[in-house]
Amino acid sequence: MKLIKKFAFSMIMIVLLTAGGSLKAAQSSTYTVVRGDTMWKIAVKYQVGVSEIISANPQIKNPSLIYPGQKINIPSQTDAKSIEMKVVELVNKVRAQNGLQLLTNNWELERVARYKSVDMMQKKYFSHTSPTYGSPFTMMQNFGIRFSAAGENIAMGQRTPEEVMNAWMNSPGHRSNILSPSYTQIGVGFAKSSSGVCYWTQMFIKPMR
């Protein structure tokens, strides 16, 4: 199948310095390993990356060997999760208004998009091409995301899901990604700097079959 690589070249930046700091993580939880478990199975169950689970469990010397009865610390989702899901909701609302198929939230793609937003925040850049991960397509592929079509929208400075969606929908390139019939899945990543500047990433794919 032909691989379609597309993303909006026009990026949206509105720098708004507001009070507030980085997002705080909610209290983590603990999981008791049962027979047949692997780190990957636990990651899928909680929709958290394997690397994050490994980092949260330094007491486990060999992550490939876990045993029934072991306690695994599950890193919690940050406050970003509810904000990201609100963006997904708004995307699907506008797609429904335009007679398009609703997009399914892909938690693995969401994780990649969040990494991109955090990377922009930490490295202080605003670009589709990351100095850490490369292009959006290279980044997705390196995180194990397989696709036949993919796209990315980014924005900086909008304070709420409603503000960023309004900005994207008023930009032809970004609107085109949001309303593209080529995509079936979405992942949204949000990060907020200690000075209150918000970074947003939308990633869209049609999975490779």
mmCIF file of C-alpha atoms in Angstrom:
data_model
loop_
_atom_site.group_PDB
_atom_site.id
_atom_site.type_symbol
_atom_site.label_atom_id
_atom_site.label_comp_id
_atom_site.label_asym_id
_atom_site.label_seq_id
_atom_site.Cartn_x
_atom_site.Cartn_y
_atom_site.Cartn_z
ATOM 1 C CA MET A 1 0.000 0.000 0.000
ATOM 2 C CA LYS A 2 1.333 3.426 -0.885
ATOM 3 C CA LEU A 3 2.593 5.347 2.118
ATOM 4 C CA ILE A 4 1.092 8.800 2.400
ATOM 5 C CA LYS A 5 3.141 11.297 4.375
ATOM 6 C CA LYS A 6 1.415 14.581 5.009
ATOM 7 C CA PHE A 7 1.433 17.251 7.677
ATOM 8 C CA ALA A 8 0.467 20.865 8.026
ATOM 9 C CA PHE A 9 3.447 23.084 7.240
ATOM 10 C CA SER A 10 1.787 26.167 8.700
ATOM 11 C CA MET A 11 2.268 26.049 12.447
ATOM 12 C CA ILE A 12 0.304 28.027 14.979
ATOM 13 C CA MET A 13 2.098 29.920 17.729
ATOM 14 C CA ILE A 14 0.464 32.252 20.217
ATOM 15 C CA VAL A 15 2.712 32.824 23.206
ATOM 16 C CA LEU A 16 0.624 33.476 26.281
ATOM 17 C CA LEU A 17 2.489 33.607 29.570
ATOM 18 C CA THR A 18 0.173 32.632 32.375
ATOM 19 C CA ALA A 19 0.592 31.672 35.973
ATOM 20 C CA GLY A 20 1.127 28.030 36.700
ATOM 21 C CA GLY A 21 3.714 25.306 36.386
ATOM 22 C CA SER A 22 4.249 21.885 34.951
ATOM 23 C CA LEU A 23 1.478 19.355 35.072
ATOM 24 C CA LYS A 24 1.411 17.266 38.207
ATOM 25 C CA ALA A 25 1.015 13.534 38.139
ATOM 26 C CA ALA A 26 -1.796 11.937 40.046
ATOM 27 C CA GLN A 27 -0.999 9.332 42.687
ATOM 28 C CA SER A 28 0.452 6.174 41.162
ATOM 29 C CA SER A 29 -1.109 2.740 41.628
ATOM 30 C CA THR A 30 0.267 -0.734 42.292
ATOM 31 C CA TYR A 31 -0.412 -3.880 40.279
ATOM 32 C CA THR A 32 0.134 -7.445 41.469
ATOM 33 C CA VAL A 33 1.616 -9.690 38.794
ATOM 34 C CA VAL A 34 -0.393 -12.805 37.876
ATOM 35 C CA ARG A 35 0.644 -15.868 35.882
ATOM 36 C CA GLY A 36 1.220 -15.111 32.211
ATOM 37 C CA ASP A 37 1.901 -11.410 32.721
ATOM 38 C CA THR A 38 4.631 -9.555 30.855
ATOM 39 C CA MET A 39 5.645 -5.913 31.062
ATOM 40 C CA TRP A 40 3.998 -5.383 27.661
ATOM 41 C CA LYS A 41 0.694 -6.923 28.794
ATOM 42 C CA ILE A 42 0.701 -4.709 31.869
ATOM 43 C CA ALA A 43 1.554 -1.655 29.744
ATOM 44 C CA VAL A 44 -1.388 -2.354 27.432
ATOM 45 C CA LYS A 45 -3.724 -2.947 30.386
ATOM 46 C CA TYR A 46 -2.916 0.466 31.860
ATOM 47 C CA GLN A 47 -2.160 2.222 28.542
ATOM 48 C CA VAL A 48 1.265 3.289 29.747
ATOM 49 C CA GLY A 49 4.569 2.831 27.917
ATOM 50 C CA VAL A 50 6.771 -0.123 28.864
ATOM 51 C CA SER A 51 9.751 2.185 29.345
ATOM 52 C CA GLU A 52 7.759 4.292 31.810
ATOM 53 C CA ILE A 53 6.808 1.193 33.815
ATOM 54 C CA ILE A 54 10.418 0.002 33.854
ATOM 55 C CA SER A 55 11.609 3.428 35.030
ATOM 56 C CA ALA A 56 9.022 3.383 37.819
ATOM 57 C CA ASN A 57 10.265 -0.021 39.038
ATOM 58 C CA PRO A 58 14.047 0.134 39.575
ATOM 59 C CA GLN A 59 13.718 -2.747 42.044
ATOM 60 C CA ILE A 60 13.102 -5.101 39.111
ATOM 61 C CA LYS A 61 16.562 -5.966 37.813
ATOM 62 C CA ASN A 62 15.381 -7.905 34.743
ATOM 63 C CA PRO A 63 12.089 -6.583 33.303
ATOM 64 C CA SER A 64 11.852 -9.699 31.121
ATOM 65 C CA LEU A 65 11.476 -11.833 34.253
ATOM 66 C CA ILE A 66 8.541 -10.960 36.471
ATOM 67 C CA TYR A 67 6.785 -13.389 38.763
ATOM 68 C CA PRO A 68 3.255 -13.866 40.151
ATOM 69 C CA GLY A 69 2.862 -11.942 43.367
ATOM 70 C CA GLN A 70 5.352 -9.219 42.496
ATOM 71 C CA LYS A 71 4.192 -5.647 43.022
ATOM 72 C CA ILE A 72 4.555 -3.353 40.026
ATOM 73 C CA ASN A 73 4.311 0.413 40.410
ATOM 74 C CA ILE A 74 2.138 1.816 37.622
ATOM 75 C CA PRO A 75 3.067 5.407 36.765
ATOM 76 C CA SER A 76 -0.049 7.522 36.708
ATOM 77 C CA GLN A 77 -1.288 9.614 33.838
ATOM 78 C CA THR A 78 -0.753 13.323 34.321
ATOM 79 C CA ASP A 79 -3.412 16.002 34.338
ATOM 80 C CA ALA A 80 -2.685 16.221 30.612
ATOM 81 C CA LYS A 81 -4.808 13.146 29.879
ATOM 82 C CA SER A 82 -8.184 14.830 30.395
ATOM 83 C CA ILE A 83 -7.076 17.845 28.357
ATOM 84 C CA GLU A 84 -5.906 15.619 25.511
ATOM 85 C CA MET A 85 -9.144 13.648 25.499
ATOM 86 C CA LYS A 86 -11.120 16.895 25.321
ATOM 87 C CA VAL A 87 -9.255 17.754 22.109
ATOM 88 C CA VAL A 88 -10.128 14.314 20.707
ATOM 89 C CA GLU A 89 -13.767 14.955 21.611
ATOM 90 C CA LEU A 90 -13.726 18.315 19.817
ATOM 91 C CA VAL A 91 -12.069 16.793 16.738
ATOM 92 C CA ASN A 92 -14.749 14.126 16.513
ATOM 93 C CA LYS A 93 -17.492 16.684 17.037
ATOM 94 C CA VAL A 94 -16.363 18.704 14.020
ATOM 95 C CA ARG A 95 -15.813 15.553 11.950
ATOM 96 C CA ALA A 96 -19.354 14.421 12.731
ATOM 97 C CA GLN A 97 -20.662 17.829 11.653
ATOM 98 C CA ASN A 98 -18.916 17.284 8.323
ATOM 99 C CA GLY A 99 -20.220 13.750 7.823
ATOM 100 C CA LEU A 100 -16.846 12.107 8.433
ATOM 101 C CA GLN A 101 -15.931 8.923 10.276
ATOM 102 C CA LEU A 102 -15.027 9.540 13.919
ATOM 103 C CA LEU A 103 -11.405 8.971 14.876
ATOM 104 C CA THR A 104 -10.454 6.330 17.423
ATOM 105 C CA ASN A 105 -8.085 7.426 20.183
ATOM 106 C CA ASN A 106 -4.870 5.413 19.931
ATOM 107 C CA TRP A 107 -3.130 5.474 23.316
ATOM 108 C CA GLU A 108 0.241 4.535 21.825
ATOM 109 C CA LEU A 109 0.001 7.386 19.312
ATOM 110 C CA GLU A 110 -1.178 9.643 22.147
ATOM 111 C CA ARG A 111 1.993 8.745 24.040
ATOM 112 C CA VAL A 112 4.131 9.684 21.020
ATOM 113 C CA ALA A 113 2.292 12.999 20.612
ATOM 114 C CA ARG A 114 2.810 13.784 24.299
ATOM 115 C CA TYR A 115 6.533 13.052 23.952
ATOM 116 C CA LYS A 116 6.636 15.506 21.033
ATOM 117 C CA SER A 117 4.921 18.265 23.021
ATOM 118 C CA VAL A 118 7.205 17.676 26.018
ATOM 119 C CA ASP A 119 10.229 17.702 23.696
ATOM 120 C CA MET A 120 9.220 21.070 22.206
ATOM 121 C CA MET A 121 8.717 22.432 25.705
ATOM 122 C CA GLN A 122 12.018 21.134 27.088
ATOM 123 C CA LYS A 123 14.188 21.900 24.033
ATOM 124 C CA LYS A 124 12.502 25.261 23.482
ATOM 125 C CA TYR A 125 11.679 24.862 19.804
ATOM 126 C CA PHE A 126 8.543 24.888 17.698
ATOM 127 C CA SER A 127 8.772 22.752 14.597
ATOM 128 C CA HIS A 128 7.452 19.593 12.983
ATOM 129 C CA THR A 129 11.062 18.375 12.879
ATOM 130 C CA SER A 130 12.364 17.484 16.341
ATOM 131 C CA PRO A 131 16.091 17.685 17.148
ATOM 132 C CA THR A 132 15.486 14.597 19.285
ATOM 133 C CA TYR A 133 13.110 12.461 17.218
ATOM 134 C CA GLY A 134 13.351 13.765 13.651
ATOM 135 C CA SER A 135 10.266 14.117 11.450
ATOM 136 C CA PRO A 136 6.807 13.136 12.754
ATOM 137 C CA PHE A 137 6.883 10.072 10.511
ATOM 138 C CA THR A 138 10.314 8.927 11.670
ATOM 139 C CA MET A 139 9.253 9.480 15.272
ATOM 140 C CA MET A 140 6.066 7.438 14.874
ATOM 141 C CA GLN A 141 7.946 4.614 13.176
ATOM 142 C CA ASN A 142 10.686 4.567 15.820
ATOM 143 C CA PHE A 143 8.001 4.229 18.504
ATOM 144 C CA GLY A 144 6.588 1.213 16.675
ATOM 145 C CA ILE A 145 3.608 2.950 15.052
ATOM 146 C CA ARG A 146 2.843 1.415 11.638
ATOM 147 C CA PHE A 147 0.782 3.471 9.222
ATOM 148 C CA SER A 148 -0.200 3.833 5.598
ATOM 149 C CA ALA A 149 -1.097 7.516 6.027
ATOM 150 C CA ALA A 150 -0.039 9.970 8.724
ATOM 151 C CA GLY A 151 -0.191 13.642 9.585
ATOM 152 C CA GLU A 152 0.666 16.054 12.374
ATOM 153 C CA ASN A 153 -0.639 19.382 13.676
ATOM 154 C CA ILE A 154 1.235 21.386 16.294
ATOM 155 C CA ALA A 155 0.424 24.594 18.153
ATOM 156 C CA MET A 156 1.928 26.663 20.947
ATOM 157 C CA GLY A 157 0.392 29.146 23.360
ATOM 158 C CA GLN A 158 -3.325 28.357 23.256
ATOM 159 C CA ARG A 159 -4.545 27.857 26.807
ATOM 160 C CA THR A 160 -7.467 25.452 26.354
ATOM 161 C CA PRO A 161 -8.624 22.663 24.028
ATOM 162 C CA GLU A 162 -11.270 25.028 22.660
ATOM 163 C CA GLU A 163 -8.696 27.733 21.876
ATOM 164 C CA VAL A 164 -6.319 25.396 20.089
ATOM 165 C CA MET A 165 -9.098 23.742 18.093
ATOM 166 C CA ASN A 166 -10.400 27.150 17.029
ATOM 167 C CA ALA A 167 -6.905 28.118 15.869
ATOM 168 C CA TRP A 168 -6.402 24.870 13.951
ATOM 169 C CA MET A 169 -9.828 25.036 12.310
ATOM 170 C CA ASN A 170 -9.070 28.579 11.095
ATOM 171 C CA SER A 171 -5.847 27.421 9.441
ATOM 172 C CA PRO A 172 -6.377 25.650 6.071
ATOM 173 C CA GLY A 173 -3.513 23.164 6.498
ATOM 174 C CA HIS A 174 -4.457 22.151 10.009
ATOM 175 C CA ARG A 175 -8.157 22.018 9.152
ATOM 176 C CA SER A 176 -7.311 19.720 6.260
ATOM 177 C CA ASN A 177 -5.638 17.238 8.619
ATOM 178 C CA ILE A 178 -8.518 17.350 11.100
ATOM 179 C CA LEU A 179 -11.087 16.762 8.366
ATOM 180 C CA SER A 180 -9.094 14.311 6.285
ATOM 181 C CA PRO A 181 -10.999 11.123 5.372
ATOM 182 C CA SER A 182 -7.624 9.365 5.087
ATOM 183 C CA TYR A 183 -7.195 9.006 8.850
ATOM 184 C CA THR A 184 -8.942 6.658 11.276
ATOM 185 C CA GLN A 185 -6.948 7.146 14.506
ATOM 186 C CA ILE A 186 -5.689 10.093 16.532
ATOM 187 C CA GLY A 187 -3.331 10.787 19.400
ATOM 188 C CA VAL A 188 -3.120 14.156 21.150
ATOM 189 C CA GLY A 189 -0.229 15.295 23.331
ATOM 190 C CA PHE A 190 -0.218 18.271 25.691
ATOM 191 C CA ALA A 191 2.553 19.828 27.774
ATOM 192 C CA LYS A 192 2.742 22.997 29.824
ATOM 193 C CA SER A 193 5.943 24.761 30.822
ATOM 194 C CA SER A 194 6.714 26.116 34.275
ATOM 195 C CA SER A 195 5.972 29.597 32.900
ATOM 196 C CA GLY A 196 2.546 28.462 31.720
ATOM 197 C CA VAL A 197 3.143 28.163 27.959
ATOM 198 C CA CYS A 198 1.129 25.301 26.442
ATOM 199 C CA TYR A 199 2.383 23.015 23.673
ATOM 200 C CA TRP A 200 -0.016 20.922 21.591
ATOM 201 C CA THR A 201 0.498 18.038 19.182
ATOM 202 C CA GLN A 202 -2.096 16.142 17.160
ATOM 203 C CA MET A 203 -0.980 13.024 15.335
ATOM 204 C CA PHE A 204 -3.232 11.270 12.835
ATOM 205 C CA ILE A 205 -2.790 7.871 11.194
ATOM 206 C CA LYS A 206 -4.414 5.217 9.116
ATOM 207 C CA PRO A 207 -2.854 2.006 10.515
ATOM 208 C CA MET A 208 -0.938 -0.290 8.240
ATOM 209 C CA ARG A 209 -2.822 -3.539 7.644
#
